[in-house]
Amino acid sequence: MATQHSLVLGIVSGAYERLRKEDSFEAGLYVALAAAVGILVAVILYFTCYTGILKRENERLGKVLGSLKREKETLGKEKDALQKNYEILKSKNERLGKEDSSEVGFCVVVVMGISVELILCCVYYIALLKIENERLTREKEDLQKQNVLGIVSGENERLGKEDCFEAGLYFALAAAVGILLVVILYFACYTGILKRENERLGKEKEALQKNYEILKSKNERLGKEASSEVGFYVAVAAAVWIFVCSTYDIARVKREIKRLIREKEDLQKNFDSLKGKNERLGKEKENLQKNDESLKQEKGKVEADFKELRRNTNMCVYAVDRDWKKLIEACVNVTLDPDTASPSLTVSEDGSRVKFTGERSADQWPSVLGREGFTSGRHYWEVEVGEKGYWVLGVSTHPHEKSIPQKPGEGYWLVTLAQGKICTAVSQSGDQILKLEKMCKMWGVYLDHGGGRLSFYNAETRFHIHTLEGSFPGQVYPIFSPGSHDKGPLVINTKVKNV
C-alpha cells in the first residue's frame, strides 16, 4: 500500500510539474483533482468491504481463539494433574523399590539363618538320638539278660518318654520346613506383584509423555496463531494509517496547488510589469550607450587637445580632490642620506633638511640623494624651497654621484631654478623652460615608476606644474640640490596635508 501511495503521489507531482509548465494548468488541475477523488472513492469502497470481511473473520477467529484458550486451560489442568500423579507414583515406586529391596534382603538373611540353624539343630539332635538309641539298645539287652522286672518296667517308661521327645523333634523340624516354604512362596508372589506394578507405572509414564508432547505442540500452534493474529491487526492498522496519510497528503497537495496558482498569478503580473520596465530600460540603455560612446569620443578629443595644449603652453592645471587624494595616498617619508651628500653640503641629523655650507666654486649643483630608492609603484613627497633662488629637485639613477653636472645626460629627470626666475624642466629628451606666473614655496613631486612619469605640483595651491615622461630603468633615487649661491636650506615636509 505504501508503494501505491508513493506511486500516486509521484504521478500527481509529475502531472503537476508538466501542467504548470504548460498554459493549460487549470484544466490539468481539475483532471488531477478528479483522478484523486476517483482514487479516494475506490480506496474508501475497498477498505469498507475489506473492513467488513475482516470484522467477520475477526469474530470467527475470536470464537476459535476462545475455544482454543479454554481447551488450552483444560489441557493445562490435566497436564498439571497428570504431572502430579506421575510425581507421586514415581516417588512411591522409588520408595517401594527401596523398601522391597531392603525387606527382601533382610527376610532372605533371616530365613537363611533360621534354616541353617534348624538344619544344624536337626543334625545334632539326630546324632544324639542315634547315640542314645545305641546306648539304650545295649542297656536293654543287658536288662533282658538280667531279667529284672521292676527295673525293666521303669526303664520302659523312660524309653517311652524318650520316644515322645524324638517324635516332637521331628514335628518341629517339619514345622520349620513348612514355614520356610510359606515364606519363599510369599516373597515369590510379592515379587510378581511388584513387577506388574512397575510395568503399569512405566505405561502410565509413556502416556504422560505423549500427552506432554501433544500439549507442547498445541501450545506452539496457539502461539503461531496468536502471532498471525497480531500481524493481521498490525496490517489493518497500517492500512488505516496509509489511508489517513493519503487523505492528508491530498488535502495538502490541494492547498499547495491553490497557493501556487496565486503565486503564479502574482508572478505573471510582476513579470508583465518587469517586462515593460525591461523594455523601457533597454531603450534607455541603448540611448545611454550611444551617449557614452559619443562622450568617450569627445573626452578623448578633449584630453588629446588638452595634453597638446599643456605641452605647448606649459599650462598649470588644478588637481581636483579625487586626483589629489591619490597623490596623498602615495605619500612616503623621504630621508636624506648623508653618505651620498657633497662635502659642501650639510644634512641635518634627522635627514629632513640640507643646506650649502661650503665655498662657492665651479661645482654649481652639489647634491644629496634620498636614503631609499624606488623600483616600482607610485610615490609622492613634498619639499619646501622658501625664497631660495637656486635649487634642483627630481630623481636620478646615479647613486654614487655627489653633484649634478651642468648639462645632465641620461639618468636625470629634474626641475631647476636659477637666478630666482628661470625654471627649467630637464630630461634626456631635452630641456624646457617653464613659464610660471608666481614661484611657489612648497613643491610636490609625484613619481609613477610603472607609468614612466614624474610630475611636479604646487603643494600649496594643488596646481599641476609639469610632467616629465620617459622610461625609468631600474632603481631611481630622489635627488636634492640647494645650489651654491645662498645658504637657505631645502626642507622635506614630513607633515603632508590630507584632502
XYZ file of C-alpha atoms in Angstrom:
499
model
C 0.000 0.000 0.000
C 2.932 2.332 0.738
C 4.217 1.688 -2.799
C 0.825 2.555 -4.295
C 0.700 5.690 -2.160
C 4.151 6.847 -3.319
C 3.261 5.947 -6.936
C 0.057 8.038 -6.808
C 1.967 10.972 -5.295
C 4.665 10.630 -7.976
C 2.080 10.623 -10.779
C 0.279 13.626 -9.287
C 3.525 15.590 -8.753
C 4.758 14.740 -12.279
C 1.467 15.786 -13.843
C 1.507 18.945 -11.757
C 5.027 19.917 -12.932
C 4.145 19.204 -16.546
C 0.855 21.140 -16.376
C 2.482 24.044 -14.564
C 4.970 24.438 -17.410
C 2.129 24.437 -19.944
C -0.572 27.050 -20.267
C -3.431 24.588 -19.563
C -2.589 24.425 -15.895
C -6.138 24.915 -14.656
C -7.562 22.150 -16.883
C -4.832 19.773 -15.719
C -5.557 20.732 -12.132
C -9.218 19.737 -12.479
C -8.205 16.466 -14.168
C -5.780 15.689 -11.341
C -8.413 16.601 -8.755
C -10.996 14.313 -10.437
C -8.449 11.489 -10.590
C -7.598 11.985 -6.908
C -11.308 11.946 -5.961
C -11.859 8.751 -8.014
C -8.903 7.053 -6.390
C -10.119 8.187 -2.973
C -13.652 6.770 -3.589
C -12.212 3.471 -4.833
C -9.928 3.242 -1.803
C -12.839 4.007 0.567
C -15.065 1.323 -1.031
C -12.235 -1.168 -0.986
C -11.482 -0.528 2.656
C -15.221 -0.621 3.555
C -15.664 -4.107 2.007
C -12.358 -5.289 3.336
C -13.188 -3.967 6.814
C -16.495 -5.948 6.880
C -14.719 -9.111 5.816
C -12.011 -8.535 8.375
C -14.626 -7.876 11.073
C -16.461 -11.183 10.411
C -13.196 -13.064 10.176
C -12.056 -11.409 13.375
C -15.240 -12.520 15.195
C -14.834 -16.107 13.936
C -11.185 -16.148 14.908
C -12.129 -14.668 18.294
C -14.519 -17.569 18.928
C -11.966 -20.115 17.762
C -9.350 -18.422 19.893
C -11.682 -18.506 22.929
C -12.368 -22.228 22.478
C -8.659 -22.853 21.961
C -7.872 -20.876 25.099
C -10.437 -22.875 27.102
C -9.078 -26.116 25.661
C -5.604 -24.929 26.474
C -6.624 -24.203 30.068
C -8.281 -27.660 30.362
C -5.250 -29.368 28.919
C -3.037 -27.366 31.212
C -5.025 -28.510 34.237
C -4.940 -32.146 33.017
C -1.251 -31.809 32.399
C -0.713 -30.483 35.934
C -2.831 -33.321 37.434
C -1.008 -35.961 35.388
C 2.291 -34.437 36.298
C 1.368 -34.569 40.000
C 0.205 -38.202 39.689
C 3.353 -39.048 37.825
C 5.487 -37.464 40.528
C 3.519 -39.273 43.286
C 3.798 -42.656 41.518
C 7.437 -42.069 40.806
C 8.152 -41.315 44.474
C 6.081 -44.336 45.579
C 7.866 -46.581 43.108
C 11.237 -45.387 44.324
C 10.205 -45.795 47.973
C 8.719 -49.265 47.384
C 11.771 -50.293 45.422
C 14.000 -49.232 48.274
C 11.745 -50.849 50.950
C 11.265 -54.053 48.932
C 14.926 -54.435 48.271
C 15.834 -53.852 51.931
C 12.927 -56.031 53.273
C 13.606 -58.907 50.866
C 17.278 -58.832 51.694
C 16.549 -58.824 55.403
C 13.981 -61.655 55.122
C 16.279 -63.738 52.970
C 19.070 -63.321 55.503
C 16.726 -64.214 58.411
C 15.280 -67.240 56.603
C 18.709 -68.449 55.609
C 19.917 -68.075 59.212
C 16.888 -69.855 60.648
C 17.133 -72.608 58.051
C 20.835 -73.172 58.710
C 20.205 -73.136 62.446
C 17.325 -75.603 62.194
C 19.338 -77.907 59.956
C 22.288 -77.874 62.343
C 19.988 -78.496 65.313
C 18.290 -81.371 63.491
C 21.608 -82.961 62.556
C 22.902 -82.522 66.088
C 19.758 -83.999 67.698
C 19.671 -86.866 65.213
C 23.256 -87.717 66.097
C 22.436 -87.534 69.798
C 19.362 -89.705 69.310
C 21.328 -92.214 67.363
C 23.982 -92.418 70.054
C 21.322 -92.594 72.801
C 19.455 -95.267 70.894
C 22.526 -97.401 70.616
C 23.176 -96.943 74.308
C 19.610 -97.755 75.201
C 19.732 -100.804 72.981
C 22.770 -102.070 74.789
C 21.187 -101.303 78.154
C 18.019 -103.050 77.106
C 19.889 -106.137 76.108
C 21.689 -106.103 79.396
C 18.451 -105.690 81.281
C 16.892 -108.510 79.370
C 19.728 -110.658 80.379
C 19.327 -109.646 83.970
C 15.541 -110.218 83.765
C 14.699 -107.870 86.456
C 11.030 -106.934 86.037
C 10.929 -103.851 88.150
C 13.874 -102.248 86.567
C 12.600 -103.275 83.134
C 9.228 -101.561 83.652
C 10.898 -98.313 84.906
C 13.281 -98.260 82.023
C 10.412 -98.955 79.656
C 8.581 -95.801 80.851
C 11.738 -93.785 80.464
C 12.258 -95.050 76.946
C 8.642 -94.236 76.155
C 9.256 -90.603 77.194
C 12.401 -90.506 75.085
C 10.458 -91.770 72.048
C 7.912 -88.911 72.587
C 10.759 -86.382 72.600
C 12.128 -87.769 69.342
C 8.665 -87.509 67.737
C 8.354 -83.853 68.924
C 11.731 -83.141 67.472
C 10.681 -84.494 64.086
C 7.462 -82.435 64.276
C 9.407 -79.219 64.967
C 11.680 -79.958 62.020
C 8.669 -80.440 59.737
C 7.084 -77.202 61.023
C 10.305 -75.228 60.307
C 10.479 -76.623 56.770
C 6.823 -75.632 56.197
C 7.368 -72.112 57.474
C 10.383 -71.799 55.163
C 8.303 -72.895 52.176
C 5.498 -70.433 53.096
C 7.988 -67.532 53.338
C 9.551 -68.440 49.943
C 6.100 -68.613 48.292
C 5.091 -65.232 49.827
C 8.181 -63.475 48.518
C 7.732 -65.077 45.090
C 4.128 -63.764 44.880
C 5.075 -60.254 46.165
C 7.899 -60.008 43.625
C 5.431 -60.761 40.804
C 3.038 -58.112 42.111
C 5.855 -55.525 42.258
C 6.901 -56.372 38.692
C 3.393 -55.896 37.344
C 3.016 -52.618 39.265
C 6.303 -51.375 37.810
C 5.149 -52.231 34.258
C 1.863 -50.372 34.852
C 3.741 -47.294 36.099
C 6.001 -47.412 33.004
C 2.942 -47.459 30.718
C 1.418 -44.517 32.627
C 4.730 -42.636 32.255
C 4.717 -43.189 28.486
C 1.107 -41.992 28.284
C 2.001 -38.877 30.294
C 4.959 -38.255 27.984
C 2.690 -38.490 24.917
C 0.176 -36.116 26.497
C 3.016 -33.704 27.264
C 4.175 -33.763 23.632
C 0.592 -33.184 22.435
C 0.170 -30.244 24.808
C 3.521 -28.810 23.712
C 2.558 -28.968 20.004
C -0.834 -27.392 20.760
C 0.864 -24.615 22.705
C 3.209 -23.897 19.782
C 0.298 -23.870 17.338
C -1.627 -21.472 19.565
C 1.456 -19.217 19.779
C 1.738 -19.131 15.972
C -1.955 -18.357 15.631
C -1.620 -15.545 18.190
C 1.388 -14.087 16.283
C -0.517 -14.320 12.975
C -3.441 -12.553 14.627
C -1.134 -9.777 15.884
C 0.322 -9.454 12.362
C -3.200 -9.184 10.983
C -4.061 -6.363 13.407
C -0.782 -4.621 12.531
C -1.619 -4.874 8.822
C -5.086 -3.432 9.439
C -3.613 -0.548 11.466
C -1.040 0.122 8.716
C -3.786 0.196 6.079
C -5.811 2.666 8.136
C -2.710 4.816 8.679
C -1.892 4.841 4.968
C -5.470 5.861 4.178
C -5.313 8.733 6.682
C -1.910 9.850 5.345
C -3.218 9.705 1.773
C -6.210 11.860 2.698
C -3.951 14.370 4.471
C -1.450 14.463 1.577
C -4.250 15.021 -0.963
C -5.583 17.924 1.111
C -2.078 19.338 1.476
C -1.429 18.999 -2.270
C -4.731 20.769 -2.962
C -3.759 23.675 -0.676
C -0.295 23.784 -2.253
C -1.835 23.888 -5.740
C -4.059 26.812 -4.769
C -1.074 28.644 -3.273
C 0.997 28.009 -6.387
C -1.849 29.277 -8.595
C -1.961 32.505 -6.613
C 1.831 32.795 -6.760
C 1.750 32.126 -10.498
C -0.776 34.912 -10.988
C 1.319 37.290 -8.885
C 4.474 36.287 -10.728
C 2.725 36.744 -14.062
C 1.702 40.256 -13.060
C 5.216 41.020 -11.824
C 6.648 39.509 -14.986
C 4.456 41.703 -17.184
C 5.402 44.816 -15.223
C 9.102 43.839 -15.235
C 8.898 43.081 -18.942
C 7.599 46.594 -19.591
C 10.277 48.087 -17.324
C 12.927 45.939 -19.011
C 11.898 47.156 -22.446
C 11.944 50.756 -21.227
C 15.340 50.226 -19.530
C 16.648 48.549 -22.673
C 15.772 51.595 -24.718
C 17.302 53.856 -22.087
C 20.421 51.657 -22.024
C 20.795 51.926 -25.787
C 20.467 55.687 -25.569
C 22.973 55.824 -22.693
C 25.418 53.605 -24.599
C 25.163 55.889 -27.596
C 25.673 58.926 -25.375
C 28.549 57.181 -23.571
C 30.296 56.382 -26.833
C 29.893 59.933 -28.036
C 31.102 61.220 -24.631
C 34.119 58.909 -24.739
C 34.986 60.167 -28.180
C 34.592 63.759 -27.057
C 36.594 63.039 -23.889
C 39.399 61.529 -25.922
C 39.468 64.511 -28.202
C 39.389 66.914 -25.248
C 42.175 65.038 -23.423
C 44.295 64.933 -26.554
C 43.708 68.605 -27.176
C 44.354 69.436 -23.528
C 47.547 67.386 -23.456
C 48.771 69.048 -26.609
C 47.826 72.463 -25.267
C 49.594 71.779 -21.988
C 52.672 70.529 -23.788
C 52.764 73.582 -25.995
C 51.855 76.223 -23.411
C 53.080 74.567 -20.142
C 49.729 75.426 -18.584
C 49.161 74.904 -14.864
C 46.120 72.793 -14.069
C 44.337 72.492 -10.737
C 44.284 68.954 -9.229
C 40.792 68.095 -8.051
C 40.139 66.339 -4.743
C 39.927 62.913 -6.343
C 43.322 63.252 -8.077
C 44.923 64.943 -5.078
C 43.716 62.118 -2.795
C 45.526 59.596 -4.998
C 48.720 61.649 -4.599
C 48.364 61.843 -0.818
C 47.741 58.082 -0.585
C 51.126 57.549 -2.323
C 52.952 59.791 0.170
C 56.284 58.451 1.519
C 58.747 59.719 4.129
C 61.947 60.570 2.279
C 65.079 60.739 4.420
C 68.336 62.282 3.145
C 71.398 60.022 3.082
C 74.491 61.882 4.382
C 76.802 59.324 2.779
C 75.669 60.489 -0.693
C 75.935 64.220 0.105
C 78.541 66.521 -1.436
C 81.245 67.746 1.005
C 79.969 71.270 0.607
C 76.507 70.290 1.932
C 75.336 69.767 5.492
C 72.499 67.288 6.255
C 70.537 67.562 9.491
C 70.588 64.720 11.986
C 67.021 63.655 11.221
C 67.728 63.728 7.465
C 64.916 66.163 6.719
C 66.932 69.283 5.559
C 70.070 70.149 3.630
C 71.910 73.429 3.015
C 75.045 74.688 1.302
C 77.867 75.395 3.782
C 80.944 75.341 1.520
C 82.735 77.907 -0.595
C 81.350 78.930 -3.955
C 83.102 77.114 -6.791
C 82.616 75.823 -10.304
C 80.607 72.956 -8.834
C 77.333 74.861 -9.147
C 74.923 71.994 -8.175
C 76.199 69.917 -5.216
C 73.591 67.230 -4.426
C 72.371 64.643 -1.942
C 70.175 61.547 -2.531
C 67.328 60.017 -0.605
C 68.205 57.068 1.598
C 65.792 54.712 -0.207
C 65.407 54.126 -3.939
C 62.272 53.088 -5.822
C 61.984 50.268 -8.359
C 58.196 50.257 -8.817
C 54.927 51.770 -7.657
C 53.779 55.333 -7.069
C 55.444 57.708 -4.586
C 54.871 61.315 -3.509
C 56.907 63.720 -1.364
C 56.986 67.456 -0.721
C 59.948 69.858 -0.449
C 59.906 73.403 0.954
C 62.227 75.708 -1.068
C 61.166 79.001 0.535
C 62.664 82.142 -1.066
C 65.743 80.388 -2.471
C 66.853 81.494 -5.963
C 68.797 78.314 -6.764
C 67.752 74.661 -6.251
C 67.220 71.340 -8.055
C 64.509 68.681 -7.439
C 63.852 65.360 -9.189
C 65.098 61.764 -9.430
C 68.330 60.149 -10.557
C 69.655 56.673 -11.376
C 73.244 57.613 -10.329
C 73.643 56.625 -6.669
C 77.344 57.447 -6.447
C 77.326 60.962 -7.957
C 77.533 63.753 -5.382
C 76.862 66.608 -7.759
C 74.698 67.307 -10.773
C 76.568 68.188 -13.990
C 75.884 71.450 -15.773
C 74.301 69.558 -18.643
C 72.708 66.418 -17.222
C 72.503 63.415 -19.582
C 70.754 60.114 -19.206
C 69.501 59.087 -15.794
C 68.308 62.517 -14.658
C 64.748 63.892 -14.525
C 64.875 67.330 -12.905
C 63.307 70.740 -12.374
C 65.852 73.540 -11.720
C 65.556 77.145 -10.611
C 68.263 79.652 -11.348
C 68.529 83.357 -10.564
C 65.191 83.153 -8.781
C 63.139 83.260 -12.002
C 64.363 80.773 -14.621
C 62.576 77.447 -14.029
C 63.648 74.619 -16.360
C 62.452 71.010 -16.813
C 65.461 68.775 -17.606
C 65.424 65.228 -19.017
C 67.202 63.125 -21.625
C 64.574 64.170 -24.173
C 65.594 67.840 -23.801
C 65.186 70.953 -21.686
C 62.017 73.043 -21.453
C 61.560 76.465 -19.862
C 58.552 76.558 -17.538
C 56.599 79.787 -17.574
C 55.252 80.365 -14.103
C 53.293 83.439 -13.063
C 54.450 83.087 -9.469
C 57.113 80.957 -7.875
C 55.729 78.560 -5.239
C 57.431 77.868 -1.920
C 56.260 74.203 -1.468
C 56.816 71.755 -4.326
C 55.198 68.315 -4.584
C 56.984 65.560 -6.527
C 54.928 62.560 -7.779
C 56.756 59.524 -9.222
C 54.780 56.948 -11.269
C 57.525 54.397 -11.882
C 55.393 51.950 -13.840
C 53.755 54.712 -15.923
C 57.090 56.391 -16.684
C 56.044 59.832 -15.407
C 57.491 62.367 -12.959
C 55.063 65.190 -12.105
C 55.604 68.446 -10.178
C 52.881 70.290 -8.258
C 52.409 73.465 -6.262
C 51.679 71.781 -2.920
C 50.086 74.938 -1.519
C 47.581 75.576 -4.319
C 47.436 71.971 -5.640
C 48.135 73.139 -9.209
C 49.891 70.794 -11.587
C 53.017 72.449 -12.967
C 54.750 69.988 -15.298
C 55.205 66.262 -16.061
C 58.339 64.574 -17.417
C 57.717 61.366 -19.344
C 60.083 58.517 -20.078
C 61.135 55.040 -19.028
C 62.847 54.595 -15.666
C 65.497 51.832 -15.947
C 65.682 50.049 -12.614
C 66.079 51.867 -9.303
C 65.739 55.656 -9.066
C 66.577 57.900 -6.081
C 65.101 61.259 -5.048
C 67.762 63.940 -5.600
C 68.078 67.372 -3.975
C 70.439 70.308 -4.507
C 70.237 73.586 -2.560
C 72.592 75.262 -5.067
C 75.832 77.036 -4.226
C 74.744 80.688 -4.254
C 72.863 81.040 -0.944
C 72.725 79.428 2.483
C 68.996 78.759 2.551
C 68.026 75.100 3.226
C 65.808 72.680 1.378
C 63.350 71.114 3.872
C 61.443 67.860 3.299
C 57.860 68.212 4.517
C 57.109 65.335 6.867
C 53.545 66.534 7.585
C 51.762 66.333 4.289
C 48.241 67.786 4.422
C 45.400 65.483 3.513
C 42.446 66.429 1.348
